[in-house]
Short mmCIF file of C-alpha atoms in Angstrom, two decimals:
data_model
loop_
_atom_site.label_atom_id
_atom_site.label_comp_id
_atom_site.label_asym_id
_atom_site.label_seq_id
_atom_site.Cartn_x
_atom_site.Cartn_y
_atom_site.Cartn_z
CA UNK A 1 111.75 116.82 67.09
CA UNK A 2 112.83 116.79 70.80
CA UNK A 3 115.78 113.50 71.26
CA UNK A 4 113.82 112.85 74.77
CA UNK A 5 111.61 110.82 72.35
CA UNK A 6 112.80 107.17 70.83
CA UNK A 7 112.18 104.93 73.22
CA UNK A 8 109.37 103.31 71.36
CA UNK A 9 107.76 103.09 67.72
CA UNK A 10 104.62 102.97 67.28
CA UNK A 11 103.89 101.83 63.71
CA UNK A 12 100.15 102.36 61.48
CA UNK A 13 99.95 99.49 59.25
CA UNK A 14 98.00 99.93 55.93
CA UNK A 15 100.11 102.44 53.69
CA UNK A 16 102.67 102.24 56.53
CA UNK A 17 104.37 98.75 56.70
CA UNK A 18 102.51 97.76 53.66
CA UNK A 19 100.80 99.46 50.57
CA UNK A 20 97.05 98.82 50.67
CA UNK A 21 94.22 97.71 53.08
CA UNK A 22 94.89 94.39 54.48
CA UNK A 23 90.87 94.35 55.49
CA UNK A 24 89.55 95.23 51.99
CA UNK A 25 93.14 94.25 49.65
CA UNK A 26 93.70 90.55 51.20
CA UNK A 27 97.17 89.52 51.80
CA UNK A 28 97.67 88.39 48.21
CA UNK A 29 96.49 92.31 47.33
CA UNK A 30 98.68 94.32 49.62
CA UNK A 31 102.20 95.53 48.27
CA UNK A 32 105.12 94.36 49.71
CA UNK A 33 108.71 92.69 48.57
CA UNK A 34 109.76 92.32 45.62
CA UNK A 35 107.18 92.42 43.32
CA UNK A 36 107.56 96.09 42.35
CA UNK A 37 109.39 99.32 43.47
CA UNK A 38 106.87 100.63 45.97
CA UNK A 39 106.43 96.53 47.75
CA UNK A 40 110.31 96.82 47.95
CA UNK A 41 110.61 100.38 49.60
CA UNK A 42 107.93 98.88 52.28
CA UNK A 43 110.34 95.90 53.03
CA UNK A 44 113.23 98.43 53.04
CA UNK A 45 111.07 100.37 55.99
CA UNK A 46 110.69 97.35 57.55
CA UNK A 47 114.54 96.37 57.64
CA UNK A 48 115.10 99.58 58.92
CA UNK A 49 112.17 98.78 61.78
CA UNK A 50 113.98 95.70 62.52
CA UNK A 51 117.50 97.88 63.08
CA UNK A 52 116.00 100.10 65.31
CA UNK A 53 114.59 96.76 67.10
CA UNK A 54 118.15 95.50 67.45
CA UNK A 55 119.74 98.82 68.74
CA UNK A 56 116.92 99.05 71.53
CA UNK A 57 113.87 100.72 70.17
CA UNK A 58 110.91 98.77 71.20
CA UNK A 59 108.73 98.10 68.33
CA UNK A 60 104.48 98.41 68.71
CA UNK A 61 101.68 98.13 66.79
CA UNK A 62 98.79 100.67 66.45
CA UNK A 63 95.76 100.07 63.44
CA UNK A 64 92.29 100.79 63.56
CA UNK A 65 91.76 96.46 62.17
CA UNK A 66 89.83 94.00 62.58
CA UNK A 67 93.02 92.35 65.02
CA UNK A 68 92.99 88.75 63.50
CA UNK A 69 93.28 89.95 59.58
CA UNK A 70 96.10 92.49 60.73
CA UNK A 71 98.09 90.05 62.36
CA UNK A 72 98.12 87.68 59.28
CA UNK A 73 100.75 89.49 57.37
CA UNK A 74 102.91 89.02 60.32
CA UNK A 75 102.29 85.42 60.53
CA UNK A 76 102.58 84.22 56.97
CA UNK A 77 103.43 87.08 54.62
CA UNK A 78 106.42 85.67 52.80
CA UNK A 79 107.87 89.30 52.26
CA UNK A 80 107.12 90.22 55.67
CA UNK A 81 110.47 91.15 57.38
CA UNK A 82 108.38 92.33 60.81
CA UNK A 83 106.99 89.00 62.42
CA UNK A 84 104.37 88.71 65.32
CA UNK A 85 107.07 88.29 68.13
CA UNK A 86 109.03 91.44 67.16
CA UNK A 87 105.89 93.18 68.61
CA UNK A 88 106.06 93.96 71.93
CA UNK A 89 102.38 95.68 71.86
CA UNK A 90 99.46 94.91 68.98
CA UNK A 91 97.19 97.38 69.58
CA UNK A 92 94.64 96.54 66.68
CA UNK A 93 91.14 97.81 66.91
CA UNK A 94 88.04 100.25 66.43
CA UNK A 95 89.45 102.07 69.09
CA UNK A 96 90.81 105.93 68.19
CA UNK A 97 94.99 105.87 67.76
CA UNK A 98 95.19 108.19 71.14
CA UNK A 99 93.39 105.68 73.43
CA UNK A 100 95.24 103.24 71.80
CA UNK A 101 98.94 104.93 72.27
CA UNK A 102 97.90 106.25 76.05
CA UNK A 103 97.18 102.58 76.18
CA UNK A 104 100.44 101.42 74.63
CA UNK A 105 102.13 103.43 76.79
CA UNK A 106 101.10 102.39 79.92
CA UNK A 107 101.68 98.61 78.62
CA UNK A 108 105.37 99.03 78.11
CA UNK A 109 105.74 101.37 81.47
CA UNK A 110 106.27 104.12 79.36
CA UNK A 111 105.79 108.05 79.04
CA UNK A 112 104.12 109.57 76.08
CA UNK A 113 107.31 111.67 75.78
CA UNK A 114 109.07 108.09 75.00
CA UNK A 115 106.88 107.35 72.28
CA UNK A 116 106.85 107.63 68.57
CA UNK A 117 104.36 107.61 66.25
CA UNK A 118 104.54 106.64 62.76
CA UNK A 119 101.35 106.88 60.21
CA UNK A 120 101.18 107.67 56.96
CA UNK A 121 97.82 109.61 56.85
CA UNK A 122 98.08 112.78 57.80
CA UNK A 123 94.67 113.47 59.48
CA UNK A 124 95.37 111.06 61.87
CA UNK A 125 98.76 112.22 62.59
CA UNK A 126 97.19 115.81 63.23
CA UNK A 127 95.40 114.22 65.73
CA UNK A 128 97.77 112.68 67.55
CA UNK A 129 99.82 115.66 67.89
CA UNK A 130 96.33 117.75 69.02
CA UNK A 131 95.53 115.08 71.68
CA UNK A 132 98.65 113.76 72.44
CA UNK A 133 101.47 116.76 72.29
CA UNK A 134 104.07 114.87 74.35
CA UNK A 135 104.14 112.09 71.54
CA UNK A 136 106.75 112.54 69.06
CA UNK A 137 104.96 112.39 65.65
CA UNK A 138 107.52 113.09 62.40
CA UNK A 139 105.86 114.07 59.35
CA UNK A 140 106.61 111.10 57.25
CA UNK A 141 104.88 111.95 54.34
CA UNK A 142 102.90 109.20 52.10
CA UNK A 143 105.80 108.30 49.80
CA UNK A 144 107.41 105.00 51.74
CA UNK A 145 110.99 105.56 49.55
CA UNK A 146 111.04 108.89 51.73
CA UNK A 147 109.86 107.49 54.94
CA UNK A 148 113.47 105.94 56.61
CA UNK A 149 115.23 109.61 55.52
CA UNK A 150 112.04 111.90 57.00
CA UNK A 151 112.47 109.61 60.22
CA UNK A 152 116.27 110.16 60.42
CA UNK A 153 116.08 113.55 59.78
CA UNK A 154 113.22 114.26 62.54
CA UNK A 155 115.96 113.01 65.16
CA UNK A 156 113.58 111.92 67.04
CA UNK A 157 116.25 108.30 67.60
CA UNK A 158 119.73 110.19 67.62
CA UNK A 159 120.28 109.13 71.31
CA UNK A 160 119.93 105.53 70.36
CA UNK A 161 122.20 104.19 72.40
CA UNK A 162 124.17 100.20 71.89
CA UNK A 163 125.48 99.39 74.82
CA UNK A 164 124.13 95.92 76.70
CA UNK A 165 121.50 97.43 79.11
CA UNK A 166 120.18 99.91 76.52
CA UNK A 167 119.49 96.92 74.42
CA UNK A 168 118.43 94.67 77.44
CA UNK A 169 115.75 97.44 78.26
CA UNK A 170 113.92 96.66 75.04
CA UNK A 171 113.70 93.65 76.21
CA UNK A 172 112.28 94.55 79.55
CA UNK A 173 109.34 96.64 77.78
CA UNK A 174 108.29 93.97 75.81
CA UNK A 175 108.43 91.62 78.82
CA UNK A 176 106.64 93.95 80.94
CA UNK A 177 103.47 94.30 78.13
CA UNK A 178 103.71 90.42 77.99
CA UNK A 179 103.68 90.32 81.86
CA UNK A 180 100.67 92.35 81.62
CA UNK A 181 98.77 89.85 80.04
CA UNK A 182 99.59 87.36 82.23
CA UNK A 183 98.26 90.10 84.91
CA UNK A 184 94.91 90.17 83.16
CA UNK A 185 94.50 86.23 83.22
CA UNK A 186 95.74 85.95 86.72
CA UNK A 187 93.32 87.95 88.35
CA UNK A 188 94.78 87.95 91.83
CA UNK A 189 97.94 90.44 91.95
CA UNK A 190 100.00 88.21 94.54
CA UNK A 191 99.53 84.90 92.27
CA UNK A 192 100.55 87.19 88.95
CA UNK A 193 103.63 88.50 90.93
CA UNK A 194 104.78 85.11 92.51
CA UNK A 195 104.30 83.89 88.90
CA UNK A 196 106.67 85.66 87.53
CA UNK A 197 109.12 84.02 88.93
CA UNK A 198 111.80 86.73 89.85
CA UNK A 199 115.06 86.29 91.23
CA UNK A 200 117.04 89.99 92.66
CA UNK A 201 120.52 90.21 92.48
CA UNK A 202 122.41 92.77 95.06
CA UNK A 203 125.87 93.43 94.62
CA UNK A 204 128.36 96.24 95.58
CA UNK A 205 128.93 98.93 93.04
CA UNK A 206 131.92 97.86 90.84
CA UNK A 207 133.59 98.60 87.66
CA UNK A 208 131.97 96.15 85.72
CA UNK A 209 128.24 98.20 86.33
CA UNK A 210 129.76 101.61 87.07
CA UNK A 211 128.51 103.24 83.21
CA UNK A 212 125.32 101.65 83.82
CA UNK A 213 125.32 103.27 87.52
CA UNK A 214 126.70 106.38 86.57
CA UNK A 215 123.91 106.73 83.73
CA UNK A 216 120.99 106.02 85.87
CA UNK A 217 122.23 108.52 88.64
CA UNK A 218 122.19 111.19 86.15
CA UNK A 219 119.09 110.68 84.08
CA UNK A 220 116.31 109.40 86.43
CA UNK A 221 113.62 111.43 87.32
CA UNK A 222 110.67 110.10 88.68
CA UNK A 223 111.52 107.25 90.65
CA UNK A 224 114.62 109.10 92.21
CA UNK A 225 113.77 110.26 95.81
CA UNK A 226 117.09 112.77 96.24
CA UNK A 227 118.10 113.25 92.29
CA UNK A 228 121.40 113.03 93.69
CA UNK A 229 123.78 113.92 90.48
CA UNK A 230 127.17 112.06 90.00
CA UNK A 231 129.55 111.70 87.36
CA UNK A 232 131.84 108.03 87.28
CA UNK A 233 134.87 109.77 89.25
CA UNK A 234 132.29 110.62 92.08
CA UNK A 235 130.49 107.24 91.90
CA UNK A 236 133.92 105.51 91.83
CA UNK A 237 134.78 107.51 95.07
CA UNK A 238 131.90 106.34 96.89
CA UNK A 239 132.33 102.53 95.59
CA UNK A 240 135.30 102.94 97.26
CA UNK A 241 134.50 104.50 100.89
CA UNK A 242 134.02 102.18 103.37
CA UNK A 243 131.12 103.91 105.43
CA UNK A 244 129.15 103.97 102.69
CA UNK A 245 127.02 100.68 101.33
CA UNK A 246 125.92 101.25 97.82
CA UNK A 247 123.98 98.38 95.79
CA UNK A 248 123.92 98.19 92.46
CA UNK A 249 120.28 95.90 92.15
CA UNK A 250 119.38 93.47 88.83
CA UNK A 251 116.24 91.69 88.34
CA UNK A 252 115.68 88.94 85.93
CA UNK A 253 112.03 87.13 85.88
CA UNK A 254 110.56 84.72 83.78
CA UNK A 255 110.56 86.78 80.60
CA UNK A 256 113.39 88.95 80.68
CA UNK A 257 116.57 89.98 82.26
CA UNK A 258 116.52 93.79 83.33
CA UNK A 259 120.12 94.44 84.08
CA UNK A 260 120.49 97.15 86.67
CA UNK A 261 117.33 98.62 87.57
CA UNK A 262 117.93 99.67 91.19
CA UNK A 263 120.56 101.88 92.74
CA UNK A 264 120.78 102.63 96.81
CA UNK A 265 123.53 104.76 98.60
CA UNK A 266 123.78 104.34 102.31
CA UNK A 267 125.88 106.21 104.35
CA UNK A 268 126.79 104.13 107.42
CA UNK A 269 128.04 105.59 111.24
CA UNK A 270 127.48 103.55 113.97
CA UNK A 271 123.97 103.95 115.20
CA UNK A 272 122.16 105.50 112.36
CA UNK A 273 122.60 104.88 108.53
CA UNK A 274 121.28 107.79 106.01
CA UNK A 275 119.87 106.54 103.07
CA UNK A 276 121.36 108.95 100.65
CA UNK A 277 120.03 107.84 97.13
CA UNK A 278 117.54 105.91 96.06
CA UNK A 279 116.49 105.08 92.57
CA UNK A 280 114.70 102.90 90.07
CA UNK A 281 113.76 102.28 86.57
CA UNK A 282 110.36 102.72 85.38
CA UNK A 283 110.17 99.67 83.99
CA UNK A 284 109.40 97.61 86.60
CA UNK A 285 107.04 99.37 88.80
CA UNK A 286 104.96 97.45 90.42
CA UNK A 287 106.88 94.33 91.22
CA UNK A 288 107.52 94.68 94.71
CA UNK A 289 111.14 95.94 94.14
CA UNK A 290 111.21 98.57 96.74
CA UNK A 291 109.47 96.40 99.33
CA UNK A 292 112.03 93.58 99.14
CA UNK A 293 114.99 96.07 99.00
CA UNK A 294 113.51 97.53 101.88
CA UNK A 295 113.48 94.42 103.87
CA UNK A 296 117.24 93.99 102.71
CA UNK A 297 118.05 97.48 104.10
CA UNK A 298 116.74 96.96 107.65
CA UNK A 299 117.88 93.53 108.25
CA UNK A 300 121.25 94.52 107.25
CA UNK A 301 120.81 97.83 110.03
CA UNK A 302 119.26 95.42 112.63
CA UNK A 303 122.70 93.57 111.94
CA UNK A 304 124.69 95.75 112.84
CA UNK A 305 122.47 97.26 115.67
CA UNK A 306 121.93 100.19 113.96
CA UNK A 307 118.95 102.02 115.59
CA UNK A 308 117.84 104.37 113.00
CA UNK A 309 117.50 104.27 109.34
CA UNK A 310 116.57 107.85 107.85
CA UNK A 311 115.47 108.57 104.22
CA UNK A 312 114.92 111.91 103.05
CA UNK A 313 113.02 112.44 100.00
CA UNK A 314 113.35 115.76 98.14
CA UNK A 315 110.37 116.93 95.95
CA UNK A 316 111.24 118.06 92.54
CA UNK A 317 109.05 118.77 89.57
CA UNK A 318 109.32 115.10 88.12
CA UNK A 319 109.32 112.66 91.55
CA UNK A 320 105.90 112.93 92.51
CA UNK A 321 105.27 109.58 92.26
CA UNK A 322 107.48 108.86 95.21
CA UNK A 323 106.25 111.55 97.42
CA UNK A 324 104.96 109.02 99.94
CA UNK A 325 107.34 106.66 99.50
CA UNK A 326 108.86 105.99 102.79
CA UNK A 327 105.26 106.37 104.78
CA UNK A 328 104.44 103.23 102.36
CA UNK A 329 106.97 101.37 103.34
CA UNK A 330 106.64 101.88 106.99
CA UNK A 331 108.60 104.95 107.90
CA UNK A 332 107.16 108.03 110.14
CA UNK A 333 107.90 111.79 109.71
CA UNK A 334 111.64 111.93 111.10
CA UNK A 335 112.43 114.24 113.91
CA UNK A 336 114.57 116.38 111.87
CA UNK A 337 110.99 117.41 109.97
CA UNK A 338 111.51 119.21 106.97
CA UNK A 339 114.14 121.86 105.78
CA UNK A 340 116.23 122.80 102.91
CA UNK A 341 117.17 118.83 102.23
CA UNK A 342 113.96 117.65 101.97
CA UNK A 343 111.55 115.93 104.09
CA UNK A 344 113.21 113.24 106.56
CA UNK A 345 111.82 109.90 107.88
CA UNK A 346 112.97 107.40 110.38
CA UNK A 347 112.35 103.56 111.50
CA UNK A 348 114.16 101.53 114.11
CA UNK A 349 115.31 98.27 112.63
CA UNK A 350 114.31 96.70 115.31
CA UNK A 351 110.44 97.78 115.17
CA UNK A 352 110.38 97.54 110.97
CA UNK A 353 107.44 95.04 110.14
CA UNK A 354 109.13 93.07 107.09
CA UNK A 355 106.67 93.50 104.05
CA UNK A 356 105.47 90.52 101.38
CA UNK A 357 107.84 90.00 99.05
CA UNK A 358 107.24 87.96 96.03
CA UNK A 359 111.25 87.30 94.48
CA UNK A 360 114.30 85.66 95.65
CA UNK A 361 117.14 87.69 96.64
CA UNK A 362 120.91 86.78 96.24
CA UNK A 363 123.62 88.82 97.41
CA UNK A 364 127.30 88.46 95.85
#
């Protein structure tokens, strides 16, 4: 099993967390706890489930159920060690498990590559794999005293990592799949994102976020419009270099904080600052995070009468996403056009339109 996967479980039910049909058995007739060997190996699954919760793994839900009997374990099982709010996503329905995982997926903000999917029949783990080949899919087997040593052994959570933002991120999935909801009752985007009541934090690089900064400079991909590489001696360097104005960028909103989730590199001479990296997480696309940061940028420039702001965005195999990044945010094709560094853009300060933004921003 490939280690890019882990990000996410994404847990059958009957004969998974449970032995037995909740829809035909009842929740007096499924197995669980301590009434016998097999109810205590699911609760053992479970605990382990829980672990993975606490070290950053964010925990989903994905049964073909009639979605008001599956949640009932959840809500008054007493053996049940999984409860309702440890669920980021409960996908519970007619629907097949693909459309429900591609669905999952794009709840959380998440690749398939992230996810992993646990079921104990194996027809419908065949067919995950078939339909789904990014999604990690360890073969568990149907015996649940063997199903926390096939997982380990799979690998497919050896990167778990512990430290703070690792564990906040979990956090920010399940927020963003709540925030979803909230979306879906809204109706009107600009309501859903003032609603959300986000505050933005800007601050210099320092020590304190350096790991943090030094991990998302090396592993983002497709939110990254240079992929600009740098190890914690380099990005110590440039904390330190005066011409150079590099934000580290937190958001908390009404459900979660995200920790860092932004990270912009200026280099500054005095009539033109080069925006040299510029990168965010995943997780909270679609919040107007670029726009505001943007508006940050160029009234800081117009400050200090700079006259040109450049970004360059190099194409890679993963950034597509970004590819008209800069055009969206009000930039035109820079005279230096395009060469071996990518394809450069340019606004005057002075003629950038500020764009809506929907969070308040505090510098320290």
């Amino acid at each position: 099993m490939s280690g890019e996967a882990g990000r996410a479980i994404v847990l059958d039910l009957d004969n998974t967390l449970w032995g037995g049909v909740i829809g035909d058995d009842g929740l007096s007739g499924i197995r669980l706890g301590q009434n016998s060997a097999e109810g205590e190996a699911y609760a053992t699954f479970q605990k382990f489930i829980l672990e993975l919760k606490r070290r950053g793994v964010v925990v989903t839900v994905c049964s073909k159920n009639n979605d008001e009997i599956a949640r009932e374990p959840f809500k008054t099982h007493p053996d049940m060690v999984l409860r309702e709010d440890d669920i980021a996503v409960f996908q519970s329905n007619w629907n097949d498990k693909a459309t429900n995982i591609k669905a999952i997926g794009d709840k959380l903000g998440l690749g398939l590559k992230s996810l992993v999917f646990i079921d104990d029949n194996p027809a419908e783990r065949e067919r995950v794999r078939q339909e789904l080949p990014l999604v990690a899919v360890p073969e568990i087997g149907d015996d649940p005293t063997q199903f926390v040593s096939r997982i380990c052994k799979s690998g497919v959570f050896d990167h778990v990592l512990l430290n703070v933002d690792d564990l906040g991120r979990a956090l920010s999935y399940e927020a963003r799949a709540k925030a979803a909801e909230i979306c879906a009752v809204v109706g009107n985007y600009e309501e859903y994102l003032a609603s959300l009541r986000m505050k933005m934090t800007i601050a210099r690089f320092d020590k304190i976020g350096r790991p943090r900064i030094t991990q998302l400079i090396s592993k983002s991909n497709q939110f990254n419009l240079t992929t600009l590489r740098l190890n914690e001696e380099q990005v110590r360097a440039i904390e330190e270099d005066p011409s150079r104005m590099c934000w580290q960028v937190r958001l908390d909103d009404r459900f979660s904080t995200h920790g860092i989730i932004a990270i912009v590199i200026v280099h500054k001479s005095q009539s033109e600052w080069r925006i040299e990296s510029w990168l965010q997480s995943c997780r909270i696309l679609e919040r107007g995070v670029e726009q505001t940061l943007m508006n940050e940028i160029m009234r800081a420039a117009a400050g200090a009468a700079v006259t040109r702001v450049v970004g360059t965005y190099i194409p890679t195999d993963r950034n597509a996403m970004v590819e008209q990044f800069y055009p969206k945010l009000g930039f035109t094709r820079g005279s230096d056009g395009v060469d071996e560094a990518g394809v450069q853009y340019e606004c005057n300060p002075s003629g950038y339109r500020t764009l809506p933004s929907f969070m308040e921003v505090l510098h320290l």
